[in-house]
Coordinates of C-alpha atoms in Angstrom, one line a residue:
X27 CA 80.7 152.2 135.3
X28 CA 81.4 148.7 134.9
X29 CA 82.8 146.7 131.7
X30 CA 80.8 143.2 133.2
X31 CA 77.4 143.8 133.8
X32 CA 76.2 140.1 134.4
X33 CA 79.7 140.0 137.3
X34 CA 78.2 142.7 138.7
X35 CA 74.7 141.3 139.1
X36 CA 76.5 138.5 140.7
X37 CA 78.6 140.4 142.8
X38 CA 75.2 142.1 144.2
X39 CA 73.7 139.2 144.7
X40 CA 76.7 137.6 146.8
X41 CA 76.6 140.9 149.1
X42 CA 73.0 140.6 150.0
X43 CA 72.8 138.1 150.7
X44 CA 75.9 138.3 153.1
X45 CA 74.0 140.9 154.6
X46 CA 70.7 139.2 154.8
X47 CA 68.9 141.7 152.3
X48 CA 65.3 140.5 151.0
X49 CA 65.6 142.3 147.4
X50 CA 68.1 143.2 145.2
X51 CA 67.6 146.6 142.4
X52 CA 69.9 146.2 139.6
X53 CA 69.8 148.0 136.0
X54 CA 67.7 146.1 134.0
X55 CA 68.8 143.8 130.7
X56 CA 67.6 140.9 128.8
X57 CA 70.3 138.8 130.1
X58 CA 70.0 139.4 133.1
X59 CA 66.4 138.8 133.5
X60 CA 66.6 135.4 131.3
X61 CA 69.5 134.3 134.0
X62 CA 67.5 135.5 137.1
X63 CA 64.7 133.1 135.7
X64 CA 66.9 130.3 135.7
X65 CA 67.7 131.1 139.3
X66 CA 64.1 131.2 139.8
X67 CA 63.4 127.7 138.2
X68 CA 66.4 126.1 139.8
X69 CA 64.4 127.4 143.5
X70 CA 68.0 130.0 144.3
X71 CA 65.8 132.7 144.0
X72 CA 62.0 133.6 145.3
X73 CA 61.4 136.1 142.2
X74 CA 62.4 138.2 139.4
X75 CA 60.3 141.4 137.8
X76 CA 61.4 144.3 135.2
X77 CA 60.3 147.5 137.3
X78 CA 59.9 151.1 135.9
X79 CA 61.9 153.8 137.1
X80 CA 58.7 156.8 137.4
X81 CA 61.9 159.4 138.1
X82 CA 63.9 158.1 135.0
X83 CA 61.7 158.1 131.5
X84 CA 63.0 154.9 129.5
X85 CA 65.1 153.2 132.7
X86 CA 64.4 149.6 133.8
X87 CA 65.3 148.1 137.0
X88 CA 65.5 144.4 137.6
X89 CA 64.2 143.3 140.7
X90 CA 65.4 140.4 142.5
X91 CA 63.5 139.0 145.8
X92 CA 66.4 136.6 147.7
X93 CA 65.3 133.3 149.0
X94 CA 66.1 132.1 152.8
X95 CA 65.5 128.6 153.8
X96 CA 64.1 128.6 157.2
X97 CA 66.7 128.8 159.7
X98 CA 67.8 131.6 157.7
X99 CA 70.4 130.4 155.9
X100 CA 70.7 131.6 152.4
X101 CA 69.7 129.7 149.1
X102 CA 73.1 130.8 147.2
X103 CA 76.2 130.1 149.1
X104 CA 78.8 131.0 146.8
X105 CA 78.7 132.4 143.3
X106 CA 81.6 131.8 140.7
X107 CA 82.1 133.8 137.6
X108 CA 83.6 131.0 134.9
X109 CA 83.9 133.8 131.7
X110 CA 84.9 136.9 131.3
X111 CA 85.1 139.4 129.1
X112 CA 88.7 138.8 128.4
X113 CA 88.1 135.0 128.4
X114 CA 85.3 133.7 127.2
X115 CA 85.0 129.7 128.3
X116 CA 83.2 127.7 125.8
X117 CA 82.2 123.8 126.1
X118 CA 80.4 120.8 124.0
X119 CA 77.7 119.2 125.1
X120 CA 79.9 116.1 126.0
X121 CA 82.1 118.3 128.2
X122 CA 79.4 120.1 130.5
X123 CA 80.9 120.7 133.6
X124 CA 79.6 119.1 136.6
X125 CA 79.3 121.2 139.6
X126 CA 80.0 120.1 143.4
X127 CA 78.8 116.2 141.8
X128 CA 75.7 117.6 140.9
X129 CA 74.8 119.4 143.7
X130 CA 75.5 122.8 142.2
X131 CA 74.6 124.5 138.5
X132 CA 76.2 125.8 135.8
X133 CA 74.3 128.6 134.0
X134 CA 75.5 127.9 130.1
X135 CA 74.2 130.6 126.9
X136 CA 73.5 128.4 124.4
X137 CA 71.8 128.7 120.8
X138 CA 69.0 127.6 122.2
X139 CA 68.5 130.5 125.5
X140 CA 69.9 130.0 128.4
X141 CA 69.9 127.1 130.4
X142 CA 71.4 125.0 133.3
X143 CA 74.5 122.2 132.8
X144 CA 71.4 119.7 133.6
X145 CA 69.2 120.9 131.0
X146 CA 71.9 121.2 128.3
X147 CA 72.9 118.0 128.9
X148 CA 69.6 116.6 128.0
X149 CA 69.1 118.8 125.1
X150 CA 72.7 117.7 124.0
X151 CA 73.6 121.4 123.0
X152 CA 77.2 122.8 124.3
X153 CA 77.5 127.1 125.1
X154 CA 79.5 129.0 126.5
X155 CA 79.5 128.5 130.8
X156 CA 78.7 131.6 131.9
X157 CA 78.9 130.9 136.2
X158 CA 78.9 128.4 138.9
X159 CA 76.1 128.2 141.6
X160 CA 76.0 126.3 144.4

């Protein structure tokens, strides 16, 4: 078992795409889905979908479908986990990080959903930073 659930989608996501993997199956969760969406909107991933275990009454899966550009190389290159359970990073909207000089995201939970650094900036609404993509 694992105490971070949204590292660990992460973490699966890093590794398959070392290993040139077209889909990812993860346990499913709110969260997780809402943050795989802004992966999708942001173009780092090709899809997202709840599946339906048939074998497992009441047990979702989260489906993840990896996007290669077309020499191969991945669309994520490196993924970095900003808080943690035992350190929760929080910052205002005036003090949104900016990732590789705006070449990267920030994935930030915010009252309002969750959201990219870009898009929180322009909502003016602050969050707790939840990774770095680029």
């Amino acid at each position: 078992m694992y105490s971070d659930s949204i590292a660990d989608m992460l973490t699966r996501v890093r590794n398959a795409y070392a290993v040139r993997k077209p889909t990812v199956v993860l346990p499913y969760s709110k969260f997780k889905l809402n943050l795989a969406n802004v992966l999708v909107s942001e173009g780092l991933l090709a899809a997202a979908e709840k599946t339906e275990r048939t074998d497992k009454p009441n047990f979702s899966e989260l489906t993840l479908a990896l996007k290669y550009g077309r020499s191969g190389k991945p669309a994520i290159t490196a993924v970095k986990k900003i808080s943690k359970p035992g350190r929760r990073v929080y910052v205002a909207a005036a003090d949104l990080p900016y990732v590789l000089n705006g070449f990267g995201i920030a994935v930030i939970s915010t009252s309002q959903g969750l959201m990219t650094n870009k898009q929180a900036r322009k909502v003016k609404v602050g969050g707790e930073v939840i990774c770095e993509i680029y």
